Short mmCIF file of C-alpha atoms in Angstrom, two decimals:
data_model
loop_
_atom_site.label_atom_id
_atom_site.label_comp_id
_atom_site.label_asym_id
_atom_site.label_seq_id
_atom_site.Cartn_x
_atom_site.Cartn_y
_atom_site.Cartn_z
CA UNK W 1 17.40 -24.22 70.92
CA UNK W 2 20.38 -26.33 69.28
CA UNK W 3 22.46 -28.12 71.10
CA UNK W 4 26.26 -27.03 71.39
CA UNK W 5 27.13 -30.24 69.55
CA UNK W 6 25.02 -29.44 66.75
CA UNK W 7 26.48 -25.52 66.62
CA UNK W 8 30.30 -27.68 66.59
CA UNK W 9 29.72 -29.67 63.72
CA UNK W 10 27.91 -26.84 61.75
CA UNK W 11 31.11 -24.98 62.12
CA UNK W 12 33.51 -27.76 61.03
CA UNK W 13 31.62 -28.23 57.81
CA UNK W 14 31.83 -24.17 57.26
CA UNK W 15 35.52 -24.99 57.91
CA UNK W 16 35.86 -27.78 55.62
CA UNK W 17 34.12 -25.49 52.95
CA UNK W 18 36.46 -22.74 53.56
CA UNK W 19 39.13 -25.03 52.97
CA UNK W 20 38.32 -26.58 49.87
CA UNK W 21 38.03 -22.97 48.57
CA UNK W 22 41.49 -21.97 49.54
CA UNK W 23 42.88 -25.12 47.67
CA UNK W 24 41.00 -24.24 44.60
CA UNK W 25 42.66 -20.82 44.50
CA UNK W 26 45.86 -22.06 45.36
CA UNK W 27 45.51 -24.43 42.37
CA UNK W 28 44.18 -21.97 39.76
CA UNK W 29 46.45 -19.09 41.40
CA UNK W 30 45.66 -15.46 41.56
CA UNK W 31 45.93 -14.44 37.91
CA UNK W 32 44.48 -17.42 36.26
CA UNK W 33 41.20 -17.19 34.86
CA UNK W 34 38.30 -19.77 36.38
CA UNK W 35 36.67 -22.42 33.58
CA UNK W 36 33.05 -20.47 32.58
CA UNK W 37 30.91 -22.69 31.20
CA UNK W 38 29.39 -21.46 28.14
CA UNK W 39 25.63 -21.91 27.09
CA UNK W 40 25.41 -22.59 23.55
CA UNK W 41 22.43 -21.45 21.08
CA UNK W 42 21.19 -23.00 18.42
CA UNK W 43 22.95 -21.06 15.83
CA UNK W 44 26.21 -22.04 17.52
CA UNK W 45 25.05 -25.36 15.62
CA UNK W 46 24.89 -26.53 12.23
CA UNK W 47 21.38 -27.83 11.08
CA UNK W 48 22.57 -31.96 11.42
CA UNK W 49 23.40 -31.20 14.91
CA UNK W 50 20.36 -29.11 15.61
CA UNK W 51 18.22 -32.20 14.34
CA UNK W 52 20.51 -34.57 16.44
CA UNK W 53 19.67 -32.43 19.73
CA UNK W 54 16.15 -31.29 18.97
CA UNK W 55 16.34 -27.90 19.02
CA UNK W 56 14.32 -27.09 16.03
CA UNK W 57 11.92 -25.18 18.41
CA UNK W 58 14.82 -23.31 20.13
CA UNK W 59 16.37 -22.43 16.74
CA UNK W 60 12.74 -21.26 16.01
CA UNK W 61 12.48 -18.87 18.70
CA UNK W 62 16.05 -17.69 18.21
CA UNK W 63 15.24 -16.77 14.53
CA UNK W 64 12.36 -14.65 15.74
CA UNK W 65 14.52 -13.04 17.82
CA UNK W 66 17.39 -12.42 15.75
CA UNK W 67 15.09 -11.08 12.95
CA UNK W 68 13.42 -8.14 15.47
CA UNK W 69 17.33 -7.59 16.60
CA UNK W 70 18.33 -7.03 13.35
CA UNK W 71 15.63 -4.44 11.96
CA UNK W 72 16.59 -2.89 15.89
CA UNK W 73 20.29 -2.59 14.13
CA UNK W 74 19.53 -1.73 11.16
CA UNK W 75 17.60 1.66 12.29
CA UNK W 76 20.63 2.31 14.27
CA UNK W 77 22.59 1.85 11.23
CA UNK W 78 20.40 4.24 9.24
CA UNK W 79 20.60 6.77 12.16
CA UNK W 80 24.47 6.78 12.04
CA UNK W 81 24.35 7.19 8.32
CA UNK W 82 22.10 10.23 8.75
CA UNK W 83 24.20 11.54 11.73
CA UNK W 84 27.40 11.26 9.17
CA UNK W 85 25.69 13.01 6.37
CA UNK W 86 24.55 15.59 9.32
CA UNK W 87 28.38 16.48 9.96
CA UNK W 88 29.54 16.29 6.42
CA UNK W 89 26.66 18.89 5.84
CA UNK W 90 27.51 21.39 8.97
CA UNK W 91 31.00 21.15 7.80
CA UNK W 92 30.36 22.52 4.40
CA UNK W 93 28.48 25.41 5.52
CA UNK W 94 29.68 26.50 8.59
CA UNK W 95 33.24 25.49 8.98
CA UNK W 96 35.77 28.20 7.85
CA UNK W 97 39.21 28.12 9.68
CA UNK W 98 41.55 25.36 9.77
CA UNK W 99 41.56 24.37 12.97
CA UNK W 100 37.69 24.05 12.79
CA UNK W 101 37.98 22.09 9.74
CA UNK W 102 40.19 19.62 11.61
CA UNK W 103 37.38 19.37 14.59
CA UNK W 104 34.66 18.38 11.85
CA UNK W 105 37.26 16.16 9.90
CA UNK W 106 37.60 14.24 13.06
CA UNK W 107 33.50 14.18 14.03
CA UNK W 108 33.28 12.78 10.36
CA UNK W 109 35.82 9.95 10.94
CA UNK W 110 34.12 9.33 14.03
CA UNK W 111 30.95 8.94 12.61
CA UNK W 112 31.88 6.79 9.56
CA UNK W 113 33.48 4.30 11.92
CA UNK W 114 30.44 4.07 14.19
CA UNK W 115 28.60 3.50 11.11
CA UNK W 116 30.71 0.70 9.62
CA UNK W 117 30.91 -0.75 13.14
CA UNK W 118 27.10 -1.05 13.27
CA UNK W 119 26.98 -2.29 9.71
CA UNK W 120 29.15 -4.91 10.89
CA UNK W 121 27.39 -5.60 14.21
CA UNK W 122 24.44 -5.98 11.77
CA UNK W 123 25.97 -8.62 9.57
CA UNK W 124 27.25 -10.58 12.58
CA UNK W 125 23.76 -11.05 13.40
CA UNK W 126 22.22 -11.62 9.89
CA UNK W 127 24.96 -14.35 9.39
CA UNK W 128 22.96 -16.28 12.53
CA UNK W 129 19.97 -15.73 10.91
CA UNK W 130 21.11 -17.31 7.90
CA UNK W 131 22.60 -20.51 10.16
CA UNK W 132 19.07 -21.19 11.87
CA UNK W 133 17.00 -20.78 8.60
CA UNK W 134 16.31 -24.24 6.85
CA UNK W 135 18.58 -25.35 3.79
CA UNK W 136 15.94 -25.01 1.41
CA UNK W 137 15.18 -21.59 2.64
CA UNK W 138 14.62 -19.24 -0.78
CA UNK W 139 14.42 -15.21 0.06
CA UNK W 140 12.69 -14.56 -2.65
CA UNK W 141 9.68 -16.24 -1.74
CA UNK W 142 10.18 -15.36 1.96
CA UNK W 143 6.75 -12.91 1.93
CA UNK W 144 7.98 -11.56 5.96
CA UNK W 145 9.96 -8.91 7.08
CA UNK W 146 12.60 -10.66 7.70
CA UNK W 147 13.05 -11.76 3.99
CA UNK W 148 13.80 -8.78 2.91
CA UNK W 149 17.03 -8.70 5.16
CA UNK W 150 20.49 -8.75 3.46
CA UNK W 151 23.87 -7.98 4.27
CA UNK W 152 25.13 -4.80 4.44
CA UNK W 153 28.17 -3.54 1.99
CA UNK W 154 29.99 -1.08 3.91
CA UNK W 155 31.45 0.54 0.68
CA UNK W 156 28.44 0.93 -0.76
CA UNK W 157 25.08 0.48 1.21
CA UNK W 158 25.70 3.06 3.94
CA UNK W 159 24.83 6.15 1.43
CA UNK W 160 22.03 8.68 1.58
CA UNK W 161 20.63 10.74 -1.11
CA UNK W 162 21.21 14.40 -1.07
CA UNK W 163 18.05 16.38 -0.97
CA UNK W 164 19.74 19.95 -1.81
CA UNK W 165 21.84 19.02 -4.97
CA UNK W 166 20.02 19.11 -8.15
CA UNK W 167 19.29 15.96 -10.12
CA UNK W 168 21.55 15.74 -13.23
CA UNK W 169 21.44 13.32 -16.29
CA UNK W 170 21.25 9.63 -15.32
CA UNK W 171 20.24 10.04 -11.83
CA UNK W 172 17.03 8.19 -12.74
CA UNK W 173 18.82 5.07 -13.26
CA UNK W 174 20.88 5.50 -10.44
CA UNK W 175 19.48 2.69 -7.57
CA UNK W 176 19.39 3.84 -3.62
CA UNK W 177 20.50 2.13 -0.70
CA UNK W 178 18.45 -0.89 0.48
CA UNK W 179 18.62 -0.19 3.77
CA UNK W 180 16.01 3.15 3.67
CA UNK W 181 13.51 0.67 1.94
CA UNK W 182 13.54 -1.95 4.84
CA UNK W 183 11.05 -1.89 7.53
CA UNK W 184 9.46 -4.01 10.11
CA UNK W 185 5.89 -3.11 9.64
CA UNK W 186 3.90 -5.86 9.39
CA UNK W 187 2.00 -4.75 12.50
CA UNK W 188 1.73 -0.99 11.15
CA UNK W 189 -1.14 0.73 9.43
CA UNK W 190 -0.82 0.00 5.81
CA UNK W 191 -0.68 3.85 5.11
CA UNK W 192 2.53 4.36 7.93
CA UNK W 193 4.30 1.58 5.94
CA UNK W 194 3.93 3.36 2.62
CA UNK W 195 4.82 6.69 4.17
CA UNK W 196 7.81 5.49 5.92
CA UNK W 197 9.29 3.00 2.84
CA UNK W 198 8.93 6.02 0.38
CA UNK W 199 10.04 8.79 2.44
CA UNK W 200 13.19 9.41 0.86
CA UNK W 201 11.98 9.12 -2.59
CA UNK W 202 8.87 11.31 -1.58
CA UNK W 203 11.30 14.09 -0.74
CA UNK W 204 13.65 13.39 -3.70
CA UNK W 205 10.33 14.26 -5.93
CA UNK W 206 9.49 16.80 -3.82
CA UNK W 207 12.29 18.40 -4.63
CA UNK W 208 12.52 17.85 -8.36
CA UNK W 209 9.33 19.35 -8.44
CA UNK W 210 9.86 22.86 -6.69
CA UNK W 211 12.82 22.67 -9.28
CA UNK W 212 10.53 22.04 -12.35
CA UNK W 213 7.80 24.87 -11.11
CA UNK W 214 10.53 27.57 -10.66
CA UNK W 215 11.60 26.85 -14.17
CA UNK W 216 8.27 26.83 -15.37
CA UNK W 217 7.21 30.47 -13.89
CA UNK W 218 11.00 31.59 -14.68
CA UNK W 219 9.55 30.60 -18.30
CA UNK W 220 5.94 32.36 -18.11
CA UNK W 221 7.94 35.54 -16.73
CA UNK W 222 10.19 35.96 -19.60
CA UNK W 223 7.37 35.27 -22.46
CA UNK W 224 5.59 38.18 -20.46
CA UNK W 225 8.39 40.31 -20.24
CA UNK W 226 9.45 39.67 -24.06
CA UNK W 227 5.66 40.36 -24.79
CA UNK W 228 5.85 43.75 -23.45
CA UNK W 229 9.70 44.62 -24.77
CA UNK W 230 8.06 43.71 -28.27
CA UNK W 231 4.97 45.88 -27.79
CA UNK W 232 7.33 48.88 -26.47
CA UNK W 233 9.58 49.06 -29.13
CA UNK W 234 6.52 48.93 -31.75
CA UNK W 235 4.94 51.99 -29.83
CA UNK W 236 8.52 53.68 -29.87
CA UNK W 237 8.66 53.32 -33.76
CA UNK W 238 4.95 54.19 -34.49
CA UNK W 239 5.83 57.27 -32.45
CA UNK W 240 8.74 58.17 -34.44
CA UNK W 241 6.70 57.90 -37.72
CA UNK W 242 4.23 60.10 -36.48
CA UNK W 243 6.39 62.77 -35.65
CA UNK W 244 5.65 66.51 -37.64
CA UNK W 245 8.08 66.90 -40.71
CA UNK W 246 9.99 63.34 -41.12
CA UNK W 247 10.53 62.45 -44.54
CA UNK W 248 8.13 59.95 -46.12
CA UNK W 249 11.16 57.21 -46.55
CA UNK W 250 11.91 57.73 -42.81
CA UNK W 251 8.37 57.33 -42.03
CA UNK W 252 7.92 54.28 -44.05
CA UNK W 253 10.86 52.65 -42.64
CA UNK W 254 9.74 53.37 -39.08
CA UNK W 255 5.97 51.73 -39.78
CA UNK W 256 7.66 48.88 -41.31
CA UNK W 257 9.72 48.31 -38.36
CA UNK W 258 7.03 48.95 -36.05
CA UNK W 259 4.84 46.22 -38.00
CA UNK W 260 7.96 43.97 -37.49
CA UNK W 261 8.05 44.63 -33.63
CA UNK W 262 4.07 43.85 -33.74
CA UNK W 263 4.36 40.42 -35.73
CA UNK W 264 7.04 39.87 -32.99
CA UNK W 265 4.67 40.58 -30.27
CA UNK W 266 1.94 38.41 -31.61
CA UNK W 267 4.28 35.19 -32.19
CA UNK W 268 5.40 35.27 -28.61
CA UNK W 269 1.49 35.81 -27.43
CA UNK W 270 0.90 32.89 -29.47
CA UNK W 271 3.55 30.54 -28.15
CA UNK W 272 2.76 31.44 -24.60
CA UNK W 273 -0.90 31.12 -24.93
CA UNK W 274 -0.62 27.90 -26.76
CA UNK W 275 1.98 26.26 -24.30
CA UNK W 276 0.05 27.36 -20.68
CA UNK W 277 -3.36 25.54 -19.78
CA UNK W 278 -6.13 26.93 -21.00
CA UNK W 279 -8.66 29.36 -19.09
CA UNK W 280 -5.81 30.42 -16.92
CA UNK W 281 -5.01 34.35 -16.82
CA UNK W 282 -1.45 34.58 -18.51
CA UNK W 283 -0.56 37.72 -16.33
CA UNK W 284 -0.75 34.88 -13.54
CA UNK W 285 2.63 34.88 -11.16
CA UNK W 286 1.96 31.31 -10.48
CA UNK W 287 1.60 28.93 -13.17
CA UNK W 288 2.33 25.53 -11.39
CA UNK W 289 -0.81 25.30 -9.75
CA UNK W 290 -2.48 21.79 -11.68
CA UNK W 291 -6.41 21.75 -11.19
CA UNK W 292 -8.67 24.53 -10.22
CA UNK W 293 -9.43 22.59 -6.93
CA UNK W 294 -5.91 23.45 -5.72
CA UNK W 295 -6.50 27.08 -6.85
CA UNK W 296 -9.68 26.93 -4.17
CA UNK W 297 -7.37 25.38 -1.45
CA UNK W 298 -4.83 28.48 -2.40
CA UNK W 299 -7.76 31.19 -2.12
CA UNK W 300 -8.66 29.59 0.92
CA UNK W 301 -12.71 28.33 -0.08
#
């Protein structure tokens, strides 16, 4: 059991400590802030200062961390751009009244500000990445995932292709935003990397193919209906020529007109048969299948 003198001595030390703390509070006042010692990171120093203080190893680790953070931030930017596009599409399809239009506009503005804020946060991190890289760094020689990173232009890069609109002349020369083709995929399977990188381009190509298939089927249907129409006209004129009691001049004119419609039907069939793939039924409604293998898959064989 401690002696009474020891207890009194400890109590006196506690009182001294309390008095020192109270004096510190009186010195700084109630509304003042205490000084905070901020721990600097290697990216806060220049390349020369990092070399003088032997911060090379710490700079390498910070660079790796910030590259991973950059890809996480880039994914958040992509989601924000998709969210903004969804808000715009929802307004276009579902908003009718002026009140609902005002609410939708507010949501769109918030989505735009959120995307720009996330892009600004990514740019700040990317600036730190550039500061941590060596002075002789060349991006085109960097084969790692971090070498594909770049600054985000808030006016040009925060865009996404619209899958619902048809392509027009000159769209094939338009380059989409780079944020949809950069992923941190070194550890992912090769097929997964390819699928994620070309996801937008694949859907765009699929939509273009569907429109082309629709146009092909429409043209084939027009060929078939035109041929049937020409044949029907020829049959009507032939029937008129075979009517009893018709003068020879009218009969000759009817037969001549029937022969004209027969010739037009034959020419239409020739063009139709030469335009289609060989060994395909001309009455088949879907003319877009490209190989017998796909035909077997469609039949379930």
